[in-house]
CSV table of C-alpha atoms and ligand atoms in Angstrom, one decimal:
chain,number,residue,atom,x,y,z
A,1,UNK,CA,118.7,119.3,92.0
A,2,UNK,CA,115.3,120.9,91.5
A,3,UNK,CA,113.8,122.6,94.6
A,4,UNK,CA,111.2,125.3,95.4
A,5,UNK,CA,112.4,128.3,97.4
A,6,UNK,CA,110.3,131.0,99.1
A,7,UNK,CA,112.0,134.4,98.9
A,8,UNK,CA,109.1,136.2,100.6
A,9,UNK,CA,105.7,135.1,101.9
A,10,UNK,CA,102.6,135.5,99.8
A,11,UNK,CA,100.6,133.7,97.2
A,12,UNK,CA,101.5,130.3,95.6
A,13,UNK,CA,103.2,132.3,92.9
A,14,UNK,CA,105.9,133.1,95.4
A,15,UNK,CA,107.1,129.4,95.4
A,16,UNK,CA,109.9,129.5,92.9
A,17,UNK,CA,111.4,126.4,91.3
A,18,UNK,CA,115.2,126.7,91.1
A,19,UNK,CA,118.4,124.6,91.1
A,20,UNK,CA,120.1,124.0,94.5
A,21,UNK,CA,123.0,121.8,95.4
A,22,UNK,CA,122.1,118.2,96.6
A,23,UNK,CA,122.5,118.4,100.4
A,24,UNK,CA,125.2,116.4,102.2
A,25,UNK,CA,123.8,114.2,105.0
A,26,UNK,CA,125.2,114.9,108.5
A,27,UNK,CA,126.5,112.0,110.5
A,28,UNK,CA,123.1,111.2,111.9
A,29,UNK,CA,121.2,111.8,108.6
A,30,UNK,CA,120.4,109.9,105.4
A,31,UNK,CA,120.1,111.4,102.0
A,32,UNK,CA,116.7,110.6,100.3
A,33,UNK,CA,115.8,110.7,96.7
A,34,UNK,CA,112.3,112.0,97.1
A,35,UNK,CA,109.4,110.2,95.2
A,36,UNK,CA,106.4,111.9,96.9
A,37,UNK,CA,105.7,114.9,99.1
A,38,UNK,CA,102.5,115.6,101.0
A,39,UNK,CA,101.0,119.1,101.4
A,40,UNK,CA,99.5,120.3,104.7
A,41,UNK,CA,97.5,123.3,105.8
A,42,UNK,CA,100.7,124.4,107.7
A,43,UNK,CA,102.6,124.5,104.4
A,44,UNK,CA,100.0,126.9,103.0
A,45,UNK,CA,99.8,129.0,106.1
A,46,UNK,CA,103.6,129.4,106.3
A,47,UNK,CA,103.9,130.3,102.7
A,48,UNK,CA,101.3,133.0,103.3
A,49,UNK,CA,103.3,134.5,106.1
A,50,UNK,CA,101.5,132.8,109.1
A,51,UNK,CA,102.2,129.7,111.1
A,52,UNK,CA,106.0,129.0,111.0
A,53,UNK,CA,107.0,131.8,108.6
A,54,UNK,CA,108.4,134.1,111.3
A,55,UNK,CA,110.6,131.3,112.7
A,56,UNK,CA,111.8,130.2,109.3
A,57,UNK,CA,112.2,133.4,107.3
A,58,UNK,CA,115.9,133.8,108.2
A,59,UNK,CA,116.8,130.7,106.3
A,60,UNK,CA,118.4,131.5,102.9
A,61,UNK,CA,117.3,129.6,100.8
A,62,UNK,CA,114.0,128.8,102.6
A,63,UNK,CA,112.7,125.5,101.3
A,64,UNK,CA,109.2,124.6,102.6
A,65,UNK,CA,107.7,121.1,103.1
A,66,UNK,CA,108.2,118.4,105.7
A,67,UNK,CA,106.5,115.2,104.5
A,68,UNK,CA,108.4,112.8,102.2
A,69,UNK,CA,108.6,109.3,101.0
A,70,UNK,CA,111.6,108.2,98.9
A,71,UNK,CA,114.7,106.0,98.6
A,72,UNK,CA,117.9,106.3,100.6
A,73,UNK,CA,120.9,107.1,98.4
A,74,UNK,CA,123.6,107.8,101.1
A,75,UNK,CA,123.9,107.5,104.8
A,76,UNK,CA,125.8,109.5,107.5
A,77,UNK,CA,128.7,107.9,109.4
A,78,UNK,CA,126.6,107.2,112.6
A,79,UNK,CA,123.5,105.8,110.9
A,80,UNK,CA,122.9,102.2,111.6
A,81,UNK,CA,119.2,101.5,111.0
A,82,UNK,CA,119.1,102.3,107.3
A,83,UNK,CA,121.1,101.5,104.1
A,84,UNK,CA,121.2,102.8,100.6
A,85,UNK,CA,118.3,101.5,98.6
A,86,UNK,CA,115.9,101.4,101.5
A,87,UNK,CA,112.5,103.0,100.9
A,88,UNK,CA,111.7,105.3,103.8
A,89,UNK,CA,109.0,107.9,104.8
A,90,UNK,CA,108.7,110.5,107.5
A,91,UNK,CA,108.1,114.1,108.6
A,92,UNK,CA,111.4,115.9,108.5
A,93,UNK,CA,112.5,118.4,111.2
A,94,UNK,CA,109.0,119.7,112.2
A,95,UNK,CA,108.6,122.5,113.5
A,96,UNK,CA,112.0,123.4,111.9
A,97,UNK,CA,113.3,123.7,108.4
A,98,UNK,CA,112.2,120.5,106.7
A,99,UNK,CA,113.3,121.4,103.2
A,100,UNK,CA,111.1,118.8,101.6
A,101,UNK,CA,110.1,120.6,98.4
A,102,UNK,CA,113.2,119.2,96.7
A,103,UNK,CA,114.4,116.2,94.7
A,104,UNK,CA,116.8,115.2,97.5
A,105,UNK,CA,116.3,115.7,101.3
A,106,UNK,CA,118.8,115.1,104.1
A,107,UNK,CA,116.8,113.8,107.0
A,108,UNK,CA,117.7,112.6,110.6
A,109,UNK,CA,117.5,108.8,110.6
A,110,UNK,CA,115.7,109.1,114.0
A,111,UNK,CA,112.7,110.7,112.2
A,112,UNK,CA,112.1,108.0,109.6
A,113,UNK,CA,110.6,104.5,109.2
A,114,UNK,CA,110.9,101.9,106.4
A,115,UNK,CA,108.1,102.2,104.0
A,116,UNK,CA,106.0,99.0,104.0
A,117,UNK,CA,106.2,97.2,100.7
A,118,UNK,CA,102.4,97.1,100.3
A,119,UNK,CA,102.2,100.9,100.3
A,120,UNK,CA,103.0,103.2,97.4
A,121,UNK,CA,105.2,106.3,97.8
A,122,UNK,CA,102.2,108.7,97.5
A,123,UNK,CA,100.3,106.7,100.2
A,124,UNK,CA,103.4,106.7,102.5
A,125,UNK,CA,104.1,110.4,102.0
A,126,UNK,CA,100.5,111.1,102.9
A,127,UNK,CA,100.9,109.3,106.2
A,128,UNK,CA,103.5,111.5,107.8
A,129,UNK,CA,102.5,114.9,109.4
A,130,UNK,CA,98.8,114.2,109.4
A,131,UNK,CA,99.1,110.6,110.6
A,132,UNK,CA,101.7,111.6,113.2
A,133,UNK,CA,99.3,114.3,114.5
A,134,UNK,CA,96.4,111.9,114.8
A,135,UNK,CA,98.7,109.3,116.5
A,136,UNK,CA,100.3,111.7,118.9
A,137,UNK,CA,96.9,113.3,119.8
A,138,UNK,CA,95.1,110.0,120.4
A,139,UNK,CA,97.8,107.8,121.9
A,140,UNK,CA,100.2,110.2,123.7
A,141,UNK,CA,98.0,113.0,124.7
A,142,UNK,CA,94.4,111.7,125.0
A,143,UNK,CA,95.5,108.1,126.0
A,144,UNK,CA,92.6,106.6,123.9
A,145,UNK,CA,91.4,103.2,125.0
A,146,UNK,CA,88.7,100.7,124.0
A,147,UNK,CA,85.2,101.9,124.6
A,148,UNK,CA,86.1,105.6,124.7
A,149,UNK,CA,83.5,107.9,123.0
A,150,UNK,CA,85.5,110.2,120.7
A,151,UNK,CA,84.3,113.2,118.6
A,152,UNK,CA,86.6,113.9,115.6
A,153,UNK,CA,86.1,117.2,113.8
A,154,UNK,CA,86.9,117.4,110.1
A,155,UNK,CA,86.9,113.6,110.0
A,156,UNK,CA,87.3,113.6,106.2
A,157,UNK,CA,90.5,115.8,106.3
A,158,UNK,CA,94.1,114.9,106.4
A,159,UNK,CA,94.4,114.5,110.2
A,160,UNK,CA,90.7,113.4,110.7
A,161,UNK,CA,90.7,110.5,108.2
A,162,UNK,CA,93.7,108.9,110.0
A,163,UNK,CA,92.2,109.7,113.5
A,164,UNK,CA,89.0,107.9,112.7
A,165,UNK,CA,90.8,104.7,111.6
A,166,UNK,CA,93.2,104.9,114.6
A,167,UNK,CA,90.3,105.3,117.1
A,168,UNK,CA,88.1,102.7,115.5
A,169,UNK,CA,90.8,100.0,115.5
A,170,UNK,CA,91.2,99.5,119.3
A,171,UNK,CA,87.4,99.8,119.8
A,172,UNK,CA,86.6,103.4,120.5
A,173,UNK,CA,83.1,104.7,119.6
A,174,UNK,CA,83.7,107.3,116.9
A,175,UNK,CA,81.6,110.3,115.8
A,176,UNK,CA,83.0,112.3,112.9
A,177,UNK,CA,82.0,115.6,111.5
A,178,UNK,CA,82.2,116.7,107.8
A,179,UNK,CA,79.8,117.9,105.1
A,180,UNK,CA,77.2,115.5,103.8
A,181,UNK,CA,79.3,114.9,100.6
A,182,UNK,CA,81.9,113.1,102.8
A,183,UNK,CA,79.4,111.2,105.0
A,184,UNK,CA,80.0,107.8,103.4
A,185,UNK,CA,83.7,108.2,103.3
A,186,UNK,CA,83.8,109.0,107.1
A,187,UNK,CA,81.6,106.0,107.9
A,188,UNK,CA,83.7,103.7,105.7
A,189,UNK,CA,86.8,104.8,107.6
A,190,UNK,CA,85.2,103.3,110.8
A,191,UNK,CA,83.1,106.1,112.3
A,192,UNK,CA,79.9,104.9,114.1
A,193,UNK,CA,78.1,108.1,113.7
A,194,UNK,CA,78.4,111.1,111.2
A,195,UNK,CA,77.3,114.7,111.8
A,196,UNK,CA,76.9,117.0,108.8
A,197,UNK,CA,78.1,120.3,110.3
A,198,UNK,CA,76.1,122.3,107.8
A,199,UNK,CA,72.7,120.8,108.8
A,200,UNK,CA,73.1,119.6,112.4
A,201,UNK,CA,74.7,121.2,115.4
A,202,UNK,CA,77.0,118.6,116.9
A,203,UNK,CA,76.3,119.8,120.4
A,204,UNK,CA,72.6,118.9,119.9
A,205,UNK,CA,73.4,115.2,119.3
A,206,UNK,CA,75.7,113.0,121.4
A,207,UNK,CA,77.2,114.4,124.6
A,208,UNK,CA,79.7,113.3,127.2
A,209,UNK,CA,82.6,112.5,124.9
A,210,UNK,CA,85.7,111.1,126.6
A,211,UNK,CA,87.9,112.6,123.8
A,212,UNK,CA,87.4,115.5,121.3
A,213,UNK,CA,89.9,116.1,118.5
A,214,UNK,CA,89.4,119.8,117.7
A,215,UNK,CA,90.7,120.7,114.2
A,216,UNK,CA,88.6,123.8,113.4
A,217,UNK,CA,89.4,126.3,116.1
A,218,UNK,CA,87.7,129.4,117.6
A,219,UNK,CA,83.9,129.0,118.2
A,220,UNK,CA,84.0,125.3,117.3
A,221,UNK,CA,86.4,124.8,120.2
A,222,UNK,CA,84.1,126.6,122.7
A,223,UNK,CA,81.0,124.7,121.4
A,224,UNK,CA,82.9,121.5,121.7
A,225,UNK,CA,83.4,122.1,125.5
A,226,UNK,CA,79.6,121.6,125.9
A,227,UNK,CA,79.8,118.0,124.8
A,228,UNK,CA,83.0,117.0,126.7
A,229,UNK,CA,82.6,114.7,129.6
A,230,UNK,CA,83.8,116.2,133.0
A,231,UNK,CA,86.6,113.6,133.0
A,232,UNK,CA,87.3,113.8,129.3
A,233,UNK,CA,90.1,115.5,127.3
A,234,UNK,CA,89.9,117.9,124.4
A,235,UNK,CA,92.9,118.0,122.2
A,236,UNK,CA,93.1,121.3,120.3
A,237,UNK,CA,95.2,121.3,117.1
A,238,UNK,CA,94.6,125.0,116.4
A,239,UNK,CA,96.7,127.7,118.1
A,240,UNK,CA,94.7,130.8,119.0
A,241,UNK,CA,95.2,133.7,116.5
A,242,UNK,CA,97.1,135.7,119.1
A,243,UNK,CA,99.4,132.8,119.9
A,244,UNK,CA,102.8,133.0,118.3
A,245,UNK,CA,104.1,129.9,116.6
A,246,UNK,CA,107.5,130.9,117.9
A,247,UNK,CA,106.2,130.1,121.4
A,248,UNK,CA,104.4,126.9,120.9
A,249,UNK,CA,104.5,125.9,124.6
A,250,UNK,CA,102.6,129.0,125.6
A,251,UNK,CA,99.1,128.0,126.9
A,252,UNK,CA,96.3,129.1,124.6
A,253,UNK,CA,93.6,131.4,125.8
A,254,UNK,CA,90.9,128.9,124.6
A,255,UNK,CA,92.6,126.4,126.8
A,256,UNK,CA,92.2,128.8,129.7
A,257,UNK,CA,88.5,129.0,129.1
A,258,UNK,CA,88.2,125.2,129.2
A,259,UNK,CA,90.3,125.0,132.3
A,260,UNK,CA,88.2,127.6,134.1
A,261,UNK,CA,85.2,125.3,133.5
A,262,UNK,CA,87.2,122.5,135.1
A,263,UNK,CA,87.8,120.7,131.8
A,264,UNK,CA,91.0,119.0,130.6
A,265,UNK,CA,92.2,120.8,127.5
A,266,UNK,CA,95.5,120.8,125.7
A,267,UNK,CA,97.2,122.1,122.6
A,268,UNK,CA,100.3,120.4,121.1
A,269,UNK,CA,102.4,120.8,118.0
A,270,UNK,CA,103.2,117.5,116.2
A,271,UNK,CA,106.8,116.4,116.6
A,272,UNK,CA,109.0,114.4,114.2
A,273,UNK,CA,109.5,110.9,115.5
A,274,UNK,CA,110.8,107.7,113.9
A,275,UNK,CA,109.3,105.7,116.7
A,276,UNK,CA,105.8,107.0,116.0
A,277,UNK,CA,106.4,106.6,112.3
A,278,UNK,CA,107.2,102.9,112.9
A,279,UNK,CA,103.8,102.5,114.7
A,280,UNK,CA,102.1,104.1,111.6
A,281,UNK,CA,104.2,101.9,109.3
A,282,UNK,CA,103.1,98.7,111.2
A,283,UNK,CA,99.4,99.7,111.0
A,284,UNK,CA,99.7,100.4,107.3
A,285,UNK,CA,101.6,97.1,106.7
A,286,UNK,CA,98.7,95.3,108.4
A,287,UNK,CA,96.1,97.1,106.3
A,288,UNK,CA,94.5,98.7,109.4
A,289,UNK,CA,95.5,102.2,108.4
A,290,UNK,CA,95.1,103.5,104.8
A,291,UNK,CA,95.8,106.8,103.2
A,292,UNK,CA,93.1,108.4,101.0
A,293,UNK,CA,95.1,110.1,98.3
A,294,UNK,CA,92.7,112.8,97.2
A,295,UNK,CA,94.7,114.4,94.4
A,296,UNK,CA,98.2,113.9,93.0
A,297,UNK,CA,100.1,116.7,91.3
A,298,UNK,CA,103.5,116.7,89.5
A,299,UNK,CA,106.4,118.6,91.1
A,300,UNK,CA,106.1,121.2,88.4
A,301,UNK,CA,102.5,121.8,89.6
A,302,UNK,CA,103.3,122.4,93.3
A,303,UNK,CA,101.7,125.9,93.2
A,304,UNK,CA,98.4,124.3,92.0
A,305,UNK,CA,98.7,121.8,94.9
A,306,UNK,CA,98.9,124.8,97.3
A,307,UNK,CA,95.9,126.4,95.7
A,308,UNK,CA,93.9,123.2,96.1
A,309,UNK,CA,95.0,122.8,99.7
A,310,UNK,CA,93.9,126.3,100.5
A,311,UNK,CA,90.3,125.5,99.6
A,312,UNK,CA,89.9,123.5,102.8
A,313,UNK,CA,87.9,120.8,101.0
A,314,UNK,CA,90.6,118.0,101.0
A,315,UNK,CA,89.3,114.5,101.4
A,316,UNK,CA,92.3,112.8,102.8
A,317,UNK,CA,95.6,114.1,101.4
A,318,UNK,CA,97.1,116.1,98.6
A,319,UNK,CA,100.3,114.7,97.2
A,320,UNK,CA,103.1,115.9,94.9
A,321,UNK,CA,105.2,113.4,93.0
A,322,UNK,CA,108.7,113.9,91.6
B,401,LIG,N1,98.8,121.3,116.1
B,401,LIG,C1,99.4,120.6,115.1
B,401,LIG,O1,100.5,120.1,115.2
B,401,LIG,C2,98.6,120.3,113.8
B,401,LIG,C3,99.0,119.2,113.0
B,401,LIG,C4,98.2,119.0,111.9
B,401,LIG,C5,97.2,119.9,111.5
B,401,LIG,N2,96.9,120.9,112.3
B,401,LIG,C6,95.8,121.8,111.9
B,401,LIG,O2,94.6,121.1,112.0
B,401,LIG,C7,93.7,121.6,111.0
B,401,LIG,C8,93.2,120.4,110.2
B,401,LIG,O3,94.3,119.9,109.5
B,401,LIG,P1,94.0,118.9,108.2
B,401,LIG,O4,95.3,118.5,107.6
B,401,LIG,O5,93.1,117.7,108.7
B,401,LIG,O6,93.1,119.8,107.3
B,401,LIG,P2,92.4,119.5,105.9
B,401,LIG,O7,92.9,118.2,105.3
B,401,LIG,O8,92.6,120.8,105.1
B,401,LIG,O9,90.9,119.4,106.3
B,401,LIG,C9,89.9,119.5,105.3
B,401,LIG,C10,88.6,118.8,105.8
B,401,LIG,O10,88.0,119.7,106.7
B,401,LIG,C11,86.6,119.5,106.6
B,401,LIG,N3,86.0,120.6,107.3
B,401,LIG,C12,86.1,121.9,106.9
B,401,LIG,N4,85.4,122.7,107.7
B,401,LIG,C13,84.8,121.9,108.6
B,401,LIG,C14,83.9,122.1,109.7
B,401,LIG,N5,83.5,123.4,110.1
B,401,LIG,N6,83.5,121.0,110.4
B,401,LIG,C15,83.9,119.8,110.1
B,401,LIG,N7,84.7,119.5,109.0
B,401,LIG,C16,85.1,120.6,108.3
B,401,LIG,C17,86.4,119.4,105.2
B,401,LIG,O11,85.2,118.5,105.0
B,401,LIG,P3,84.0,119.0,104.0
B,401,LIG,O12,84.7,119.3,102.7
B,401,LIG,O13,83.1,117.9,104.0
B,401,LIG,O14,83.5,120.3,104.6
B,401,LIG,C18,87.7,118.7,104.6
B,401,LIG,O15,87.5,117.3,104.4
B,401,LIG,C19,94.5,122.6,110.2
B,401,LIG,O16,94.1,123.9,110.6
B,401,LIG,C20,95.9,122.3,110.5
B,401,LIG,O17,96.8,123.4,110.4
B,401,LIG,C21,97.6,121.2,113.5
């Protein structure tokens, strides 16, 4: 099968297309013929030698990628929930070796959900790592409820565009930040208010947010503390530069600053979960949650997809189809 390997970290040119054997599914895994893959900032950071590179570099071959949608072609002996021919999607083995940049992927059945029939493979592949992050942040960590005031930074990005929809649906009051070019997009997703971060300081507008989803890091995190309610929660998706991704449970120093001010702050790494994927599938099936597929590249153009992701201007998700 065709796959991309990373022999050493560096530029997108270091992603080398090659032939690898089709993987054999373990007893708890299914083999998936991949139709679409989504690209995330963590793919790009890891390829460049940051994020997960240190913890993955011993794999030979090292195949990046975690987000897939495709069709089951074989199942392991202990798999009961899926059968050959099922269309499935999910985030495979994050923060481990997902091996998604390939024509076939062996994935634990416990990390997948059936793809709703009304969703295309690119839309499904998009709604994996980014959608899981938004879901786990809002539902598991921030315990979002009706009436909460929530500030979502980078509301037009991969995580943000799902978070806005997920927060709007149960009746939260959503403020989203992005540039002016994405204002209408963010409002159409369900935000009540938009802040163009180039022209307005978000801390000079609304205050007392119950929840802040921090997707930028550094100074943006510290400024966000000024508008967090005393009883609110800030969920930080960005590890501090000095924090090793090998030690993801280590409390961040930005979090310590928040806690010294008596504020509730947390960082979490998204985790592969079939149960959470099922919640996302249900919302997509109902039409409540939609993927904005910003650009689609062919598998042979994966390096170009990385270059595009690196620009930091993605409106929704970048997808690669096979
Ligand atoms: N902890 C975890 O498990 C986890 C999981 C997922 C993601 N993350 C991290 O979270 C971050 C966001 O991920 P993502 O996939 O959503 O990224 P993304 O899709 O690349 O985000 C791009 C968006 O960010 C907006 N943006 C850029 N700078 C901004 C600023 N200063 N203020 C407001 N919006 C800004 C851009 O809007 P404009 O073009 O309009 O400027 C663009 O639409 C990344 O660093 C990623 O690594 C962490």
